[in-house]
XYZ file of C-alpha atoms in Angstrom:
571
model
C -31.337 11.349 -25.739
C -30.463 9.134 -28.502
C -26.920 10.899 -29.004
C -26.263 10.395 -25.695
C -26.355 5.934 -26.885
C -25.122 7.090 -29.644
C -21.760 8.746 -28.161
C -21.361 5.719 -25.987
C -21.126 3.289 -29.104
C -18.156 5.795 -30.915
C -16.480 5.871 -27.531
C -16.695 1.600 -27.312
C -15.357 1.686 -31.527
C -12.686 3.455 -30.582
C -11.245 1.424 -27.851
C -11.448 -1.309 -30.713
C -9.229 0.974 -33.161
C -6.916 1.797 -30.502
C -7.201 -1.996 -28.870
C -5.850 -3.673 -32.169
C -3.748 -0.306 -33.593
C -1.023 -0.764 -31.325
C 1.126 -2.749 -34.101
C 4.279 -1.586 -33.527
C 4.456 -3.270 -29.908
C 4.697 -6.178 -31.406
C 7.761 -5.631 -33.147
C 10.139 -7.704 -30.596
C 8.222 -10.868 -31.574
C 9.394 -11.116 -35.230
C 12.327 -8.899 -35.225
C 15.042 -11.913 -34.882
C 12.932 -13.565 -37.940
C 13.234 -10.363 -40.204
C 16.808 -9.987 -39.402
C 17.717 -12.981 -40.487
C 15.699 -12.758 -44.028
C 17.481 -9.542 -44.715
C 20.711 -10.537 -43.752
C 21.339 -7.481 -41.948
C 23.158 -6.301 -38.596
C 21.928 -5.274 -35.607
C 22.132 -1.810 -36.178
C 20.342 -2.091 -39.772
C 17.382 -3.880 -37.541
C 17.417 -0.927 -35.405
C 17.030 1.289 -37.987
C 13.826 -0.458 -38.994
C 12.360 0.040 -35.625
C 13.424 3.565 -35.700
C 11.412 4.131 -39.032
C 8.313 3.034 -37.338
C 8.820 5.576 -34.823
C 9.974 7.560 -37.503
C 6.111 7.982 -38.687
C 5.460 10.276 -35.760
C 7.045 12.842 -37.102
C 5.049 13.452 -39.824
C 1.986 13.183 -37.308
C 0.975 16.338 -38.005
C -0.568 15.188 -41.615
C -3.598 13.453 -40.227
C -4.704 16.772 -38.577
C -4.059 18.356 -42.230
C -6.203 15.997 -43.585
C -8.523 16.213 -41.443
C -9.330 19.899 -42.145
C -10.221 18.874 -46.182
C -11.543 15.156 -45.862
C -14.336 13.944 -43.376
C -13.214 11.772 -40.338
C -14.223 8.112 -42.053
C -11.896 8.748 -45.125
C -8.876 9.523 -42.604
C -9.614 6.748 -40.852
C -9.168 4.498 -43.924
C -6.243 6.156 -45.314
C -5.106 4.662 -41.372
C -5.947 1.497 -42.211
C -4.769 1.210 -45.865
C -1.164 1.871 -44.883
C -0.881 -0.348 -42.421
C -2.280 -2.780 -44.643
C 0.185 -1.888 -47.452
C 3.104 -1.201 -44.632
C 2.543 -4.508 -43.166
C 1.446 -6.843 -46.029
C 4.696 -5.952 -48.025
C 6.859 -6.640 -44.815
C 4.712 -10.275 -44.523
C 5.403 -10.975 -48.508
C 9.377 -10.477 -47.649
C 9.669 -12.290 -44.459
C 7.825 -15.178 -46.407
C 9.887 -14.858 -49.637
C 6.899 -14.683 -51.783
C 8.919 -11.058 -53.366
C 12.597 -10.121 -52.502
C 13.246 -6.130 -51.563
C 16.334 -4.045 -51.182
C 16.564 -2.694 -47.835
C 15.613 0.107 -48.399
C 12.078 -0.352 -49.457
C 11.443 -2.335 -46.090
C 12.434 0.941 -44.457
C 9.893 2.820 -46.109
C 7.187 0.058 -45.613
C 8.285 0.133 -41.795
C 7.795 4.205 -41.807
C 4.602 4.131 -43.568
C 3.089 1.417 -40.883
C 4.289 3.834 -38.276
C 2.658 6.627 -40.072
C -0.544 4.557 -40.208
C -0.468 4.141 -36.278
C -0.589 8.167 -35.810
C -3.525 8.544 -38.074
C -5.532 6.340 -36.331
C -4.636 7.967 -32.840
C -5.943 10.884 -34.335
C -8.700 9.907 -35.640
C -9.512 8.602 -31.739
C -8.120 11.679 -30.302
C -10.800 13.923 -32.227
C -13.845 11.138 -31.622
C -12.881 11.561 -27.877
C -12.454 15.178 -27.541
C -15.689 16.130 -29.719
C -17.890 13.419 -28.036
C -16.865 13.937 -24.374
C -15.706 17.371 -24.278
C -16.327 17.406 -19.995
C -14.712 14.238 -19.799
C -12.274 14.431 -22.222
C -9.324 13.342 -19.719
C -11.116 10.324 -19.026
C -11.873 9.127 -22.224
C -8.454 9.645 -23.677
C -6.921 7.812 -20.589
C -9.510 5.072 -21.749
C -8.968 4.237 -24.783
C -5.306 4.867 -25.030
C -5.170 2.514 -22.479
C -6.247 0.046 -24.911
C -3.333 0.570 -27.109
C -1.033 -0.783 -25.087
C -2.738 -4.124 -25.020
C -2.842 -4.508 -28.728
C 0.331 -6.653 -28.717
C -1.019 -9.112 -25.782
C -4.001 -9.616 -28.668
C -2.200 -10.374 -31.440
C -0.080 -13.198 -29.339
C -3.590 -14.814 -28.597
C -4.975 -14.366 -32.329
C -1.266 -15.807 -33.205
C -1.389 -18.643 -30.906
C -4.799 -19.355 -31.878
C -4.019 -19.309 -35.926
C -0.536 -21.019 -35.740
C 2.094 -20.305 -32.943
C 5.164 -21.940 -34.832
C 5.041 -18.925 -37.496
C 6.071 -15.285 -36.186
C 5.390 -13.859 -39.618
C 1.558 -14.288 -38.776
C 2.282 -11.331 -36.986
C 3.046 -8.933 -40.014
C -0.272 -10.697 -41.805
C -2.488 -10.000 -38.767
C -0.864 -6.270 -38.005
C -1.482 -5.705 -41.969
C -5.438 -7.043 -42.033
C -6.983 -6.968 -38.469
C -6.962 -3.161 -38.231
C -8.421 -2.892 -41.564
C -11.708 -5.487 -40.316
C -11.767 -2.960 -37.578
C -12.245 -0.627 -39.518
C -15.074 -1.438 -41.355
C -16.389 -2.770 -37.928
C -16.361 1.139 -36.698
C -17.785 3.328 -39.292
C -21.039 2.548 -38.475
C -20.853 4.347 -34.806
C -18.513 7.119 -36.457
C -21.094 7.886 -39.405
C -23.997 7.979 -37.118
C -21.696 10.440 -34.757
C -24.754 12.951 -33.293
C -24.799 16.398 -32.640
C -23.435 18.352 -29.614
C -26.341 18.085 -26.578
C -26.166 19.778 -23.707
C -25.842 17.496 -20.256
C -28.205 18.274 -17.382
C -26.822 19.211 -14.266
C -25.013 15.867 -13.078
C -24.696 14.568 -16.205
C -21.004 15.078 -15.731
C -21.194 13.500 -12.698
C -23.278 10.493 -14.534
C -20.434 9.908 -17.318
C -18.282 9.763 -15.122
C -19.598 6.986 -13.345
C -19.900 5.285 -16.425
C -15.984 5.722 -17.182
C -15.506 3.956 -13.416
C -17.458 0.928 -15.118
C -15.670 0.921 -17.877
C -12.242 1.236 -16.246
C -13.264 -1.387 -14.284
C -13.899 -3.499 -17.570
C -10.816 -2.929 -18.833
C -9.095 -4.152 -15.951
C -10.910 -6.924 -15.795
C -9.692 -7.043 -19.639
C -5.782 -6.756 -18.542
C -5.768 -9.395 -15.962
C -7.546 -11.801 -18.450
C -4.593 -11.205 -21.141
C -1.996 -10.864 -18.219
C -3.279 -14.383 -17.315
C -3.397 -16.544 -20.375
C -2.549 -13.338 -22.830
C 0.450 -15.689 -23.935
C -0.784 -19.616 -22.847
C -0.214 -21.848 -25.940
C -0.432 -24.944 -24.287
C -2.840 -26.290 -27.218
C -4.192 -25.205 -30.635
C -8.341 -25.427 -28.991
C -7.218 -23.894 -26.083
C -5.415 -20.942 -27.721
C -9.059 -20.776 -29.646
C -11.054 -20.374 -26.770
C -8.709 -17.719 -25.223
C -8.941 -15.840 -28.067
C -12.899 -16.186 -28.368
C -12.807 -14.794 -24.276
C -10.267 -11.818 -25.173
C -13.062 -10.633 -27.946
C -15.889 -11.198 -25.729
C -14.553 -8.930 -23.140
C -13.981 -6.486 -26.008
C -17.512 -6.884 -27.288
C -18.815 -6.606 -23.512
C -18.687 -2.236 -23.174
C -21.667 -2.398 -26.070
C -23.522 -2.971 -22.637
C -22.686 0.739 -21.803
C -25.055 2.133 -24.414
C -27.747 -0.760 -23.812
C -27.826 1.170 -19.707
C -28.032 4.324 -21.090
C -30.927 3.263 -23.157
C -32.789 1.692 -21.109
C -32.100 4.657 -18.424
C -34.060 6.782 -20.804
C -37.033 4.740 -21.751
C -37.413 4.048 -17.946
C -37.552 7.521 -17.247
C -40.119 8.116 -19.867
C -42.374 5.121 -19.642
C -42.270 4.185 -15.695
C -41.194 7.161 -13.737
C -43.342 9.382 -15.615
C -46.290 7.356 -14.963
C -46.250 7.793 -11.453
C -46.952 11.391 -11.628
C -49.960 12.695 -9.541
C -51.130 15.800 -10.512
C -52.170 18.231 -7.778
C -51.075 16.137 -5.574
C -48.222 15.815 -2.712
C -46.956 12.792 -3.625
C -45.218 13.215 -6.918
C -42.167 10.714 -8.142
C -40.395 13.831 -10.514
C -36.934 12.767 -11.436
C -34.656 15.407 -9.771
C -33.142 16.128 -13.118
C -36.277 16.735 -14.470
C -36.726 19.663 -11.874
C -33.234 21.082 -13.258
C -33.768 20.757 -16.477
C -34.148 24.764 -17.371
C -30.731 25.287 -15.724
C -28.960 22.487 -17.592
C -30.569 24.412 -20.750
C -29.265 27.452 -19.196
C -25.662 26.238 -19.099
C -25.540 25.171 -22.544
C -22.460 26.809 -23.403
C -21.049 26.167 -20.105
C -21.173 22.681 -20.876
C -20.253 22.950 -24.378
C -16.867 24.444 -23.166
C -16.664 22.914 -19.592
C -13.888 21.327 -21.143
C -11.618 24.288 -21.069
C -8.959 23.953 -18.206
C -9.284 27.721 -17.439
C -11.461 30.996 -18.721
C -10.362 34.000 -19.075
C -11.435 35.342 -15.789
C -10.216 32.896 -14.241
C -6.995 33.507 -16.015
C -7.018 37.213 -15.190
C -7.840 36.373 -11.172
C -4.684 33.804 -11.393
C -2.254 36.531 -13.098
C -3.038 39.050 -10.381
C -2.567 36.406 -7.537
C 0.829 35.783 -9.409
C 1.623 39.260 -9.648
C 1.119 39.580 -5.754
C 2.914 36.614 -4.925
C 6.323 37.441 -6.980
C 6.685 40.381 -5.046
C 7.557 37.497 -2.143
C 10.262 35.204 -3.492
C 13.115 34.482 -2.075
C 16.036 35.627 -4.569
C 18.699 32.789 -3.586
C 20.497 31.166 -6.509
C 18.561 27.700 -5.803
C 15.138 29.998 -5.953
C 16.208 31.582 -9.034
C 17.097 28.889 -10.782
C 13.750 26.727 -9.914
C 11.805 30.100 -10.879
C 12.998 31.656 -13.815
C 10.679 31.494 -16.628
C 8.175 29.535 -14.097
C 4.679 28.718 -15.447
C 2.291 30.583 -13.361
C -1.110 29.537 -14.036
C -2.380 26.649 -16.205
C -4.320 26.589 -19.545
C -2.268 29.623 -21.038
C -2.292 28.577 -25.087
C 1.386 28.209 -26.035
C 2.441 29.146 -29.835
C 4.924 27.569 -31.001
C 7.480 29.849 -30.582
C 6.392 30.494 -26.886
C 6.266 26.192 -26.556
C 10.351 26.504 -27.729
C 11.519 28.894 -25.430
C 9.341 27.613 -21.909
C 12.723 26.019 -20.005
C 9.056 23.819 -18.821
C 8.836 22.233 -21.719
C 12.071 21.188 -22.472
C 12.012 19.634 -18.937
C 9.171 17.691 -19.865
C 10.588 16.488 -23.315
C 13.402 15.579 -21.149
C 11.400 13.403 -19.073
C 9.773 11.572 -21.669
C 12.756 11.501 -23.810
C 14.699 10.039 -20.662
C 11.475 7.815 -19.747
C 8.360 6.513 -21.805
C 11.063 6.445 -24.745
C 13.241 4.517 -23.151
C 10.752 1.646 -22.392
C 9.523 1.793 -26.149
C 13.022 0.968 -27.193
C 13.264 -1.591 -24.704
C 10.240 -3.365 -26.487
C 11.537 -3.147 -29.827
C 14.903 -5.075 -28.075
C 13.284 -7.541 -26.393
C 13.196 -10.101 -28.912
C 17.478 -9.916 -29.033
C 16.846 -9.046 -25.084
C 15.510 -12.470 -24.770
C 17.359 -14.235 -27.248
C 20.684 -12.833 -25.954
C 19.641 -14.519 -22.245
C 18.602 -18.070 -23.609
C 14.854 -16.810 -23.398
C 13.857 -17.057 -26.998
C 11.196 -19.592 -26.225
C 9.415 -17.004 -23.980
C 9.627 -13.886 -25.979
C 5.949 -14.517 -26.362
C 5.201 -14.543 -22.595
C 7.611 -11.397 -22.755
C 5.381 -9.643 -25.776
C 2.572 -10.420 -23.275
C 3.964 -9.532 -20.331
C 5.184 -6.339 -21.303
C 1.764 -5.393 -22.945
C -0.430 -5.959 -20.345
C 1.641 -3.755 -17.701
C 1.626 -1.006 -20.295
C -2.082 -1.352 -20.373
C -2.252 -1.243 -16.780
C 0.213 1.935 -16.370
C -2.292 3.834 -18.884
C -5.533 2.870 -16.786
C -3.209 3.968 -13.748
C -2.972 7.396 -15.456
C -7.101 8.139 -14.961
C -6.455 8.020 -11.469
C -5.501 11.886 -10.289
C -9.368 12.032 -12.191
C -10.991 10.157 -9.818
C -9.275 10.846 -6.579
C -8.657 14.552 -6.996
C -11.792 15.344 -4.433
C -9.982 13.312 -1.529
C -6.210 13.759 -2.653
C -5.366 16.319 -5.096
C -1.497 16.482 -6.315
C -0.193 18.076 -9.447
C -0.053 15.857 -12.394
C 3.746 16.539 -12.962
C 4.185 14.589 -9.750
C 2.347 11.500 -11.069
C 4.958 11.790 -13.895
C 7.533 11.951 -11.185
C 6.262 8.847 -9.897
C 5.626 6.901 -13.164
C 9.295 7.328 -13.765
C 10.540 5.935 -10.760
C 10.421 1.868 -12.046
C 12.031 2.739 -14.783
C 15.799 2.615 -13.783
C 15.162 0.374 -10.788
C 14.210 -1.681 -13.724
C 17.079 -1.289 -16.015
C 19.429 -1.809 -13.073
C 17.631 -4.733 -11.797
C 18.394 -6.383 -15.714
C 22.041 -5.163 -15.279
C 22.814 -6.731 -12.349
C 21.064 -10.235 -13.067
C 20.272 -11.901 -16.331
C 17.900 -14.756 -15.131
C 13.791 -15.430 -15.971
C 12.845 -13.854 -12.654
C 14.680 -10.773 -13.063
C 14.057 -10.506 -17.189
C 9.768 -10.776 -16.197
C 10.364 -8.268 -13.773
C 12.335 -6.020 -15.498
C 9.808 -5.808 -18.270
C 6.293 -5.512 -16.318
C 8.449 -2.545 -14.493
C 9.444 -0.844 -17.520
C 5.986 -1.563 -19.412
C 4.201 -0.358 -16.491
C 5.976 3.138 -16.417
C 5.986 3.807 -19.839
C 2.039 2.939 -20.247
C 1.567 5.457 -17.518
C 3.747 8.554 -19.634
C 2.492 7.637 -22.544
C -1.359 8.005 -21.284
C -1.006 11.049 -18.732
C 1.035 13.225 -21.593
C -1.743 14.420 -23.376
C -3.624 15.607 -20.385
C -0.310 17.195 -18.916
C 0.468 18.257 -22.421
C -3.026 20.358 -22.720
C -2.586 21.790 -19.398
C 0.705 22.598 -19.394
C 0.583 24.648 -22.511
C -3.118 24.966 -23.695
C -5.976 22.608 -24.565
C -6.703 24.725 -27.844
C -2.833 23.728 -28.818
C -2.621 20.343 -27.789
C -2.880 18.838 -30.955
C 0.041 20.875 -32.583
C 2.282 21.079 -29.146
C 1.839 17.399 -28.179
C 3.272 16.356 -31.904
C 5.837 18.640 -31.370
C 6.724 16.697 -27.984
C 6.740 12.979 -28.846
C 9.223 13.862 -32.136
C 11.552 13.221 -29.278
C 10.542 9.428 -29.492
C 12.235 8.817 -32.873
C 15.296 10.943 -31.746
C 15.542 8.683 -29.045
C 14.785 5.482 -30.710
C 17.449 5.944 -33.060
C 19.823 7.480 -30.402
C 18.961 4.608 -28.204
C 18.322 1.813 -30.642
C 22.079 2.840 -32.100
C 23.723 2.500 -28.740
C 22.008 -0.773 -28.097
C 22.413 -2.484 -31.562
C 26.655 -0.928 -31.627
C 27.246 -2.539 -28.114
C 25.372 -5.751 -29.532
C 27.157 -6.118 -32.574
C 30.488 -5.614 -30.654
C 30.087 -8.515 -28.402
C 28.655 -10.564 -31.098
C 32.132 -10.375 -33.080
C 34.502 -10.502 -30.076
C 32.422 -12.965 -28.190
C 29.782 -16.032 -27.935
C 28.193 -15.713 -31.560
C 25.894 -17.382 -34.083
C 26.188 -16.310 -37.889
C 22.698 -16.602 -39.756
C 22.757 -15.380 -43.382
C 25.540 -12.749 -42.967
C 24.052 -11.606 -39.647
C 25.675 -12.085 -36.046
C 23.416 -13.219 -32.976
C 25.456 -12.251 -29.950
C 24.683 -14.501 -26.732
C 25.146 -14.249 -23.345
C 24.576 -10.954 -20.744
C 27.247 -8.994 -22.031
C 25.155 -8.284 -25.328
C 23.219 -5.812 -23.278
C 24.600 -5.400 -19.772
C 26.058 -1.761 -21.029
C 23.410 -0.935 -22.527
C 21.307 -1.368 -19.742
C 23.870 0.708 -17.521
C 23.624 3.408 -19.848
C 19.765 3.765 -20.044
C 19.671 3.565 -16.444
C 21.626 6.318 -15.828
C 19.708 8.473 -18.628
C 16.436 7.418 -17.044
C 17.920 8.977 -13.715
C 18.485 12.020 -15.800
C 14.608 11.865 -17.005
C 13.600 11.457 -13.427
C 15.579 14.265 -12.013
C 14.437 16.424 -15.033
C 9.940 15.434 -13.760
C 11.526 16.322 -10.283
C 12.331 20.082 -11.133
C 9.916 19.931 -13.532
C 7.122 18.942 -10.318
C 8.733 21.746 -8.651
C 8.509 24.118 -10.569
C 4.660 23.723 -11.405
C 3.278 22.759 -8.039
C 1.856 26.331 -7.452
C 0.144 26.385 -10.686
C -1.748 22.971 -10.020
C -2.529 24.097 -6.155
C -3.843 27.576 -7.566
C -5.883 25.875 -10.299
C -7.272 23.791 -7.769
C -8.420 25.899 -5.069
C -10.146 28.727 -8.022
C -12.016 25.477 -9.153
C -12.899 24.262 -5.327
C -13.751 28.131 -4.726
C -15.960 28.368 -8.074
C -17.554 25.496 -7.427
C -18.438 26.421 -3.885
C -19.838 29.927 -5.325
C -21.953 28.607 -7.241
């Protein structure tokens, strides 16, 4: 029973790694600062966002080192580049040392780099710790990613708000104090037990709490995430931000004290021979829970493979029915049938599925990433510099909140069941009513709104595309195919990024314009009015793309679903 606290204390260490490992969010609030240090356009800045996104690509080295070192020696490798990444960046912006430009680019890539090893470290602690729940502890403590920026505003306005370069010293050591903060929980990770019956049922009360938590969490930072009205203030803001953080240790303390009560004072009012006997009901299950050992070890498998076998034959039966109109055809053709089907990746490159879905995101959650990286020249452009802060913020705490959004098929799948793929639909859908909104009107109002919009749907893709990622195209795979997916997020951020910065840099030179050491700081809504046009329409595309993409996996979900309501009513 001890690994059972034990699990809950890795899964409360990793919502700090992922709570302050979201540095790249907070790009947007030193970006104009950097620029003008390096003396370099627009487009160069871009290009330096891009190379933190960059570090994605090369995701696929943490799980490499993962199969030779242990987990704790990844996990500092994590923190050591971001503290070299970072640090170097601080020492330029603060002309203690004086780089060529292309050194900052490879600092910038290797802090990117450092964010995908620790999601991978949190990614394996989740997965190997709550293999039933898996879904639900991802959505978790990815969740807390998103928030990461909303905590470095407080821990800036609490240090010294006039400096944006704090944020390059904090993104360089806080993740690195977390670190040594964590290993304890991850060292002391326990062995594999089998849950009793409803101990699925049990954790996943316990993710309710702690959902609940971490909304309470979001509001707090959405609240006074970015209040810098004084220096004590700012203090005591932060102090309530790391209080809340501390606060899930209480998870652990239940479980506990759930176990010694079912030891020491249940157990004592046990009359032998006697009618009246207080037996915990799990007690009187216990032989089956040992029973389904291995069921629970791999309960969290999307599918087995008689399951699998039932699904094809349904398929093979149903095909024999379709209509063969062009419109049919077309939303058919290569159609994934039944869910949990491991995808190599060959068979990943040539499932018209899966480019739909990099479509989406590529068209969607990628979008609203480059949108943060902007929205320091976003605001600045708009007369909003003062309040790229409460933008930071603002932006942050929505993503958080679109992530926690994305437990929610979890939980409400017994009363309203609809295909993931159709959440994604949905998640999309304030994404160009965003970007048009910002088009059409270039005041606070619209700018606040614009962001929470954006930050909200992009939280929400970026949380729900593992799950959709594993059963789409395998749970075994996920770790290979869902690297392979998000290399479409430095595509886009320098396809993006490029179109933003060359349509900036253009109305900087031809219209309203500051020079700062040799770079151009174009003013007024024209600096991005275009751009916004543009990745409205593209997010259309990425909406029409989760659409057909909905469409054309609905059956799988709704056979999925009723083999798992008819399993679980056989048994």
């Amino acid at each position: 029973m001890a690994g059972q606290s034990r699990k809950w204390m890795i899964l409360v260490a990793t919502i700090w790694i992922q709570a302050f490992t979201g540095t790249n969010f907070d790009f947007s609030a030193y970006s104009s600062d950097l620029k003008s240090v390096l003396g370099i356009s627009q487009v160069q800045l871009n290009y330096l966002a891009v190379a933190s996104d960059l570090g994605k690509v090369f995701g696929w080295s943490s799980g490499l080192a993962l199969i030779y070192f242990p987990l704790w020696t990844v996990l500092f490798a994590a923190a050591f580049m971001g503290f070299v990444g970072y640090g170097v960046q601080w020492l330029v912006i603060t002309h203690f040392i004086s780089l060529p430009y292309i050194l900052v680019f490879l600092c910038c890539l290797l802090a990117g780099l450092s964010i995908c090893w620790f999601n991978t470290v949190c990614f394996v602690l989740c997965i190997s710790n709550f293999p039933a729940n898996r879904s639900l502890a991802l959505s978790l403590t990815v969740s807390f990613n998103g928030v990461s920026a909303a905590l470095y505003t407080l821990a800036y306005n609490a240090i010294n708000p006039i400096s944006p370069e704090l944020y390059l010293l904090l993104n360089a050591l806080i993740p690195l104090v977390v670190s040594f903060t964590a290993i304890i929980p991850i060292l002391r990770q326990p062995p594999f037990e089998p849950l009793p019956p409803d101990g699925v049922r049990r954790d996943s009360l316990m993710f309710l709490l702690l959902n609940i938590l971490a909304a309470l969490n979001g509001v707090y930072l959405l609240l006074f995430g970015s209040n810098s009205s004084d220096l004590t203030s700012s203090r005591l803001l932060f102090g309530g931000a790391i209080i809340l953080l501390i606060f899930p240790l209480c998870i652990p303390g239940l479980v506990i004290a759930r176990n010694w009560y079912n030891r020491t004072i249940h157990t004592s009012f046990r009359l032998e021979g006697s009618g009246f006997i207080l037996v915990d009901p799990d007690e009187l299950e216990l032989h089956k829970g040992m029973l389904a050992h291995e069921a629970n070890r791999e309960s969290y498998q999307l599918v087995n493979e008689d399951l699998v076998q039932n699904l094809v034959k349904t398929v093979d039966v149903e095909e024999d029915d379709i209509d063969e109109s062009c419109c049919k055809k077309l939303l058919t053709r290569d159609q994934l049938e039944v869910l949990g089907i491991e995808h190599s990746l060959w068979l990943l490159l040539r499932r018209s599925d899966f480019w739909l879905y990099y479509i989406a995101y590529f068209c969607g959650g990628t979008i609203g990433l480059v949108y943060s990286n902007n929205l320091g020249q976003i605001a600045q452009s708009l007369g909003q510099s003062s309040n790229t802060t409460t933008l930071v913020t603002l932006y942050s705490s929505f993503s958080f909140f679109g992530r926690l959004l994305s437990a929610t098929p979890d939980y409400i799948r017994a009363k309203i069941y609809f295909a993931r793929t159709g959440w994604l639909a949905i998640a999309l859908l304030p994404t160009p009513i965003a970007l048009f909104l910002l088009a059409s009107s270039g005041n606070a109002s619209a700018l606040q709104a614009g962001t929470a919009l954006i930050g909200l749907s992009s939280g929400f893709i970026f949380a729900a595309a593992v799950s959709i990622t594993s059963e789409l195209f395998g749970p075994t795979s996920v770790g290979v195919n869902h690297n392979i997916l998000i290399t479409n997020i430095p595509i886009g951020s320098l396809i993006y990024g490029f179109l933003a910065a060359f349509v900036y840099d253009s109305h900087g030179f031809t219209g309203s314009k500051t020079v700062t050491s040799e770079s151009v700081v174009c003013m007024g809504r024209d600096c991005y009015y275009l751009t916004f046009v543009w990745w409205g329409c593209l997010s259309l595309l990425g909406l029409g793309s989760s659409l057909v993409l909905f469409i054309r996996t609905r059956r799988a979900y709704q056979r999925f679903e009723q083999a798992r309501i008819s399993s679980n009513i056989d048994s």
